[in-house]
Each structure stands twice: as structure tokens, then as C-alpha cells.
Short mmCIF file of C-alpha atoms in Angstrom, two decimals:
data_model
loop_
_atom_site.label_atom_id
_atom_site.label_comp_id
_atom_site.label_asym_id
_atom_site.label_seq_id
_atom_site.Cartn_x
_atom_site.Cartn_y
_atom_site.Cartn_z
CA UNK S 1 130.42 13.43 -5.91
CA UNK S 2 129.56 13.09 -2.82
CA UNK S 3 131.70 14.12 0.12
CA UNK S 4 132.28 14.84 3.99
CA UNK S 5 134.83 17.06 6.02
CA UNK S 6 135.52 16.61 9.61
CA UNK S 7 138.34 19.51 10.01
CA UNK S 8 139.20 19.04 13.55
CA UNK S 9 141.76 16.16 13.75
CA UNK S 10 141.92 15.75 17.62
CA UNK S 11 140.58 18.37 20.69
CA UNK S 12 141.14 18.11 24.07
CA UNK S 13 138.72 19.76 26.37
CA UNK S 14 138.87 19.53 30.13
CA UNK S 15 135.88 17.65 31.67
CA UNK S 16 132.34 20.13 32.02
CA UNK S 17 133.72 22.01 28.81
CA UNK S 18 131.32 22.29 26.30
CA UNK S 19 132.46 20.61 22.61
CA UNK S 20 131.67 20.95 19.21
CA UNK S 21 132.70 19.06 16.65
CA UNK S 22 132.09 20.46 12.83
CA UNK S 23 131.01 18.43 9.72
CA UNK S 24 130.57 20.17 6.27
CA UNK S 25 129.50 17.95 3.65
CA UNK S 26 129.05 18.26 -0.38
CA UNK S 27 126.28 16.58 -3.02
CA UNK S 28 124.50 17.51 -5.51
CA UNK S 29 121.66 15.33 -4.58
CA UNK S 30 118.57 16.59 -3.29
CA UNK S 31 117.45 13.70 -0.98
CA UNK S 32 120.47 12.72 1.21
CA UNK S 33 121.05 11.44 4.96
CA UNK S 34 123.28 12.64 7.61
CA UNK S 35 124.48 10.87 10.67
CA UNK S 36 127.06 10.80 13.37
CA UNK S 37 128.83 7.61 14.43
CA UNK S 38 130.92 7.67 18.04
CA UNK S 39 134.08 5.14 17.74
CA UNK S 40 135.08 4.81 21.82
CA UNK S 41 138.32 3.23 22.44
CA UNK S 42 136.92 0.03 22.45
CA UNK S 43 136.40 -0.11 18.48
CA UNK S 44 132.86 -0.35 17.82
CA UNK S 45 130.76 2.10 16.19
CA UNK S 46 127.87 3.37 17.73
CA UNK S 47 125.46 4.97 16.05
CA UNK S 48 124.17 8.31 17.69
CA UNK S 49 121.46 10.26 15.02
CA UNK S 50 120.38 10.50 11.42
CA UNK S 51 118.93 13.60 9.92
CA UNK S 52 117.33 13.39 6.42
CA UNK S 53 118.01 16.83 3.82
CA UNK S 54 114.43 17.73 4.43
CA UNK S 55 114.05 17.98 7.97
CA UNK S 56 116.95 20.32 9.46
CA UNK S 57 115.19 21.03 12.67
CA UNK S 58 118.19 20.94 15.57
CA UNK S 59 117.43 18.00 17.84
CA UNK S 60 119.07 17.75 21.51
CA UNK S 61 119.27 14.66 23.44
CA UNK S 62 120.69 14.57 26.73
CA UNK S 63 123.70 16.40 26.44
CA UNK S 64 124.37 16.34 22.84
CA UNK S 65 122.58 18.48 20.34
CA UNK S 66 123.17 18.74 16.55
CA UNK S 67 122.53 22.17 14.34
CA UNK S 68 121.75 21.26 10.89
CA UNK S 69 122.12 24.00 8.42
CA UNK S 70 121.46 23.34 4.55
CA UNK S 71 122.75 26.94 3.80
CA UNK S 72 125.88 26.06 4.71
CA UNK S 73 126.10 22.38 4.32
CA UNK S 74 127.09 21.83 7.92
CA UNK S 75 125.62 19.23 10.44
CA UNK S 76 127.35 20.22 13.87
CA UNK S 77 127.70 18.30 16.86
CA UNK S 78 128.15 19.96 20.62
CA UNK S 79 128.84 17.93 23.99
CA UNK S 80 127.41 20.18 26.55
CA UNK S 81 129.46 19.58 29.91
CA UNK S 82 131.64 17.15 28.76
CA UNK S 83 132.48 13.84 30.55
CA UNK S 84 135.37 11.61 30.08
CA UNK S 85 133.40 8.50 28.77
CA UNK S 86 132.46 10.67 25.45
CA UNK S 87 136.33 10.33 24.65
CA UNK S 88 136.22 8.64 21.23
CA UNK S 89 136.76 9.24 17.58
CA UNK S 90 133.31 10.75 15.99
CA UNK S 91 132.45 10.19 12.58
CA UNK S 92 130.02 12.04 10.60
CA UNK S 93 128.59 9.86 7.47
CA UNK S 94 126.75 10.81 4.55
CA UNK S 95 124.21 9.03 2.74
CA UNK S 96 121.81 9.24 -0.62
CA UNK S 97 119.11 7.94 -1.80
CA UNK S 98 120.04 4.09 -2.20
CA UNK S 99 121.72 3.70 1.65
CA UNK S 100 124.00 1.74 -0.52
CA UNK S 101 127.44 4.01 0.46
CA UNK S 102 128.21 5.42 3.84
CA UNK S 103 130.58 8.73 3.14
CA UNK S 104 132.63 8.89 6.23
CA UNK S 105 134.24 11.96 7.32
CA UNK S 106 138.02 11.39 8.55
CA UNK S 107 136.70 11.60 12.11
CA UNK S 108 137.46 14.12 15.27
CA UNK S 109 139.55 12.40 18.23
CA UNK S 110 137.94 13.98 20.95
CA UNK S 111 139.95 13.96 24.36
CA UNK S 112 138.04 14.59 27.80
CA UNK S 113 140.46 14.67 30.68
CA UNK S 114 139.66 15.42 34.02
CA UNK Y 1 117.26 -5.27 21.16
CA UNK Y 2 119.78 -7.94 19.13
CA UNK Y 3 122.59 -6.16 17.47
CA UNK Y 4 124.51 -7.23 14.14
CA UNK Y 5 126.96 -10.27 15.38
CA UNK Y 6 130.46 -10.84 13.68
CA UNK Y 7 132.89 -13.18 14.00
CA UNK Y 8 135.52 -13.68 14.98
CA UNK Y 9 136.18 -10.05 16.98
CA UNK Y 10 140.18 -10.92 16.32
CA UNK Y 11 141.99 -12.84 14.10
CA UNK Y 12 145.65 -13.76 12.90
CA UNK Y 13 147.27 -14.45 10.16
CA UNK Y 14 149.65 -14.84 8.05
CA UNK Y 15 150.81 -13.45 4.81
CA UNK Y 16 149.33 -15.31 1.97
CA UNK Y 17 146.81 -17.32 4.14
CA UNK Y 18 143.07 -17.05 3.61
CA UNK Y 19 140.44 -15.63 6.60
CA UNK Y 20 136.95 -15.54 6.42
CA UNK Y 21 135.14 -13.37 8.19
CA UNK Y 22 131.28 -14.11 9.52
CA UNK Y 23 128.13 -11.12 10.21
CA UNK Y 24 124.67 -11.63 11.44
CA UNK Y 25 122.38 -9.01 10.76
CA UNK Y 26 120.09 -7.57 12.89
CA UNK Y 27 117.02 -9.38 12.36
CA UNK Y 28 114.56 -8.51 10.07
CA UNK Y 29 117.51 -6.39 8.00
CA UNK Y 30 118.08 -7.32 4.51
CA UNK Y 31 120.71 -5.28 3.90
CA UNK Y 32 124.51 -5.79 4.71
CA UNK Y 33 127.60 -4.06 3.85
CA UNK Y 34 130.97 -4.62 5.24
CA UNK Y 35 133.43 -1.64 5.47
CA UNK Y 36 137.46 -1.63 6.12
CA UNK Y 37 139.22 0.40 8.30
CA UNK Y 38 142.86 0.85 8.59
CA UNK Y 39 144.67 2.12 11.27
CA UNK Y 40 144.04 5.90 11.97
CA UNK Y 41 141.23 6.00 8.82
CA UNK Y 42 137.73 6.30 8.44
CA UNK Y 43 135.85 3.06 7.85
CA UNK Y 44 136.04 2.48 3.43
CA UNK Y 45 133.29 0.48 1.48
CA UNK Y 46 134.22 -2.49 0.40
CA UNK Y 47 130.66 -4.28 -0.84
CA UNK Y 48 127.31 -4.28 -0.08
CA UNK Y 49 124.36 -7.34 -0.35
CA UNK Y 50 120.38 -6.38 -0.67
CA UNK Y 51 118.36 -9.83 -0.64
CA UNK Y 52 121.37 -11.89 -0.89
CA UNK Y 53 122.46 -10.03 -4.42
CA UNK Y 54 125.12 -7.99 -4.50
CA UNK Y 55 123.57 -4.56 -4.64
CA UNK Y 56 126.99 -2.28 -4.61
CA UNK Y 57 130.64 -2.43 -4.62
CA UNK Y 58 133.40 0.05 -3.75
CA UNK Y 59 136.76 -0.54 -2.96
CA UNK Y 60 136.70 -3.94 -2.43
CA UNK Y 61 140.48 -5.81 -3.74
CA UNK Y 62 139.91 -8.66 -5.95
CA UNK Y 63 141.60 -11.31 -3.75
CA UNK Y 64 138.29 -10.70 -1.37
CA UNK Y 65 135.22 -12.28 -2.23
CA UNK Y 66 131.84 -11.95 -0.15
CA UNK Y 67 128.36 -13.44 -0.73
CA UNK Y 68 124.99 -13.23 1.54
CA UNK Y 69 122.89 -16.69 2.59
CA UNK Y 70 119.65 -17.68 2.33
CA UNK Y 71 119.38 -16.81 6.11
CA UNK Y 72 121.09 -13.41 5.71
CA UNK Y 73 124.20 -13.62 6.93
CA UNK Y 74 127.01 -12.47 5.09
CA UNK Y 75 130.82 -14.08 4.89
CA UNK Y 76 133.68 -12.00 3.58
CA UNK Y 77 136.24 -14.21 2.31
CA UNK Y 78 140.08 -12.97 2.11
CA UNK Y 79 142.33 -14.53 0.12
CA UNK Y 80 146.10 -14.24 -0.02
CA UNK Y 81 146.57 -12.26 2.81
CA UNK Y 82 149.19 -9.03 2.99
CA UNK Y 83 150.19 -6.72 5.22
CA UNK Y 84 148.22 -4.22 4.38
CA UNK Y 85 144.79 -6.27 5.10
CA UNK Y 86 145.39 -5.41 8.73
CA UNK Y 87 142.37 -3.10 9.62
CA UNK Y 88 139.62 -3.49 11.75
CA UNK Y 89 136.60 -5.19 9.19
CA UNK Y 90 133.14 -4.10 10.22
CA UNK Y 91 130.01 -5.44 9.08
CA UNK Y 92 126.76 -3.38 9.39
CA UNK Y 93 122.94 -4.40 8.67
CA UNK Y 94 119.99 -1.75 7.57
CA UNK Y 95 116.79 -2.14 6.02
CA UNK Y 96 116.10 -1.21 2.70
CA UNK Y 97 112.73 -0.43 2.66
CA UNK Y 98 112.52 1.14 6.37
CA UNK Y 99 115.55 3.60 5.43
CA UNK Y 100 116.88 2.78 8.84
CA UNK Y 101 120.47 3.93 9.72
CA UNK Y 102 123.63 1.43 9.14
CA UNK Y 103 124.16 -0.44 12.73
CA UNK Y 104 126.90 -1.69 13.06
CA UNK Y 105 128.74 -4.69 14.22
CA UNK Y 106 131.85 -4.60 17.06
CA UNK Y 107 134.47 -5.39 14.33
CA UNK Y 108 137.24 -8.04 13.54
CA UNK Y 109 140.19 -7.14 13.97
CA UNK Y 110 142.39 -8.71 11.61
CA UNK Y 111 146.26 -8.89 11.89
CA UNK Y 112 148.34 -10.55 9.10
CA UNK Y 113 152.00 -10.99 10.20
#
């Protein structure tokens, strides 16, 4: 069975704070997919990165970066110097092999104030 | 770069009414699945299409019915409406064979009353 944990309910950081917001996952499958989805106030669901199980190099883009690890079934996220437009719900999703089923964590409400 | 399209972004209903509920994949996708999310949840599976078949189904209620076109959009089809059908329905587009992420549409938000 497949299955993702997003601990963190809500956090509040004050703005320039660095963030990060945990994701542990579970599945017996060897090939799987790991993303993270940002939910702004607004509703939609924007999609940010996808990692596949074989590749768990970190990857930083602007100011986000994500730290894969396999040994410990975690897929990170951190918002260096946070701003107030990254306030938003963040999912992280898990996938395998058929894309058919998205695994959604229960989402972090992150809160940036100034 | 087009996105996946549904429509309407909000509706209203009532209890026991029917609402259907439109998505355009992004072109060149032929791959849609719509998820529910309630209030304060994490988006839930409800069905999924791959070439216009249905290729997966989770927990999708059996007063709901969906099918995919010839064209590739996808209609989600609600019938006898409750409460509890309020959510925010979202409809999201991949490609099979490309293994490309879900994108997803903006939503309807539905609100039976």
C-alpha cells in the first residue's frame, strides 16, 4: 500500500525565514514518482517538481530545494528566505508505475507574514 | 504553454439536482483523471480515462458518472446532488507514454445547498 505523510499541519515563519516542509512516504514498489504540488489561496494546484525512485540527486531552483533520501523514505522541501506569496497549502504526491493514482499527503499550511 | 481548462470554475446547486462538470486537457495528453477535494482535505481519486477508456477508478460514488470524447475532453456527471458533494473538483491531464507529471486544472468549485 502505498502511502504519504505530511506531519506538519500548519507553520508560520516570519518573512526571510528559511522553511522546510517534511514528506515521508511508504511502497513497496521499486519504480515510484515523487512530487510536490503548491495549493495558494486561490485554489489551484500548481505543480512545482517530480523526482523518480532512481534519481535522488537534491535539485535547487531558485529558492526552493528538495533533499531526496531513499534511506529514509523522505522527499523534503525548504523555502530559503521566505516571501509572503509562497503562503499556500503544499502537497507532496506519490506515484507508481501506471501514473494512474496520485497519493496525496494531507498537506502543510504554510504561513509567511511579514 | 495551454493549461488543462475546466468548466465551470463555480457552480450551485441544489440537493438532488444533477451538475456536470467539463475538462480540457492539455493538448497532446491522453490521460485525464479528476480528483475531489473537500474542505480542509487532500485532493481524493475519483476516476481516471487513458484513450477515452476508463483506465482506473478510486473513490468515485455511484451517483457520478464520467466518460472521455473522441476529442479528449472529459465530463464528470453528478447526479443527485448532497451536501456532502461540496468540494472543490479538479481535473488534471498527463501523458501516458511521456510519464509527464499530473497538471492540473484551476478547479470547480461546487456548492450544493
Amino acid at each position: 500500500a502505498q502511502k504519504v505523510t505530511q506531519a506538519q499541519t500548519e507553520i508560520s515563519v516570519v518573512e526571510k525565514e528559511d522553511v522546510t516542509l517534511d514528506c515521508v512516504y511508504e511502497t513497496r514498489d521499486t519504480t515510484y514518482y515523487l512530487f510536490w504540488y503548491k495549493q495558494p489561496p486561490s485554489g489551484e494546484l500548481v505543480f512545482l517538481i517530480r523526482r523518480n525512485s532512481f534519481d535522488e540527486q537534491n535539485e535547487i531552483s531558485g529558492r526552493y530545494s528538495w533533499n531526496f533520501q531513499k534511506s529514509t523514505s523522505s522527499f523534503n522541501f525548504t523555502i530559503t528566505a521566505s516571501q509572503v506569496v509562497d503562503s499556500a497549502v503544499y502537497f507532496c504526491a506519490l506515484s507508481v508505475n501506471n501514473f494512474n493514482k496520485f497519493y496525496f499527503g494531507s498537506g502543510t499550511k504554510l504561513n509567511v507574514k511579514p | 504553454a495551454a493549461g488543462v481548462i475546466q468548466s465551470p470554475r463555480h457552480l450551485i446547486k441544489e440537493k438532488r439536482e444533477t451538475a456536470t462538470l467539463k475538462c480540457y486537457p492539455i493538448p497532446r495528453h491522453d490521460t485525464v483523471y479528476w480528483y475531489q477535494q473537500g474542505p480542509g482535505q487532500d485532493p481524493q481519486f475519483l476516476i481516471s480515462f487513458y484513450e477515452k477508456m476508463q483506465s482506473d477508478k478510486g473513490s468515485i460514488p455511484d451517483r457520478f458518472s464520467a466518460q472521455q470524447f473522441s476529442d479528449y475532453h472529459s465530463e464528470l456527471n453528478m447526479s443527485s446532488l448532497e451536501l456532502g458533494d461540496s468540494a472543490l473538483y479538479f481535473c488534471a491531464s498527463s501523458s501516458w507514454t511521456g510519464r509527464s507529471p499530473l497538471h492540473f486544472g484551476n478547479g470547480t468549485r461546487l456548492t450544493v445547498t
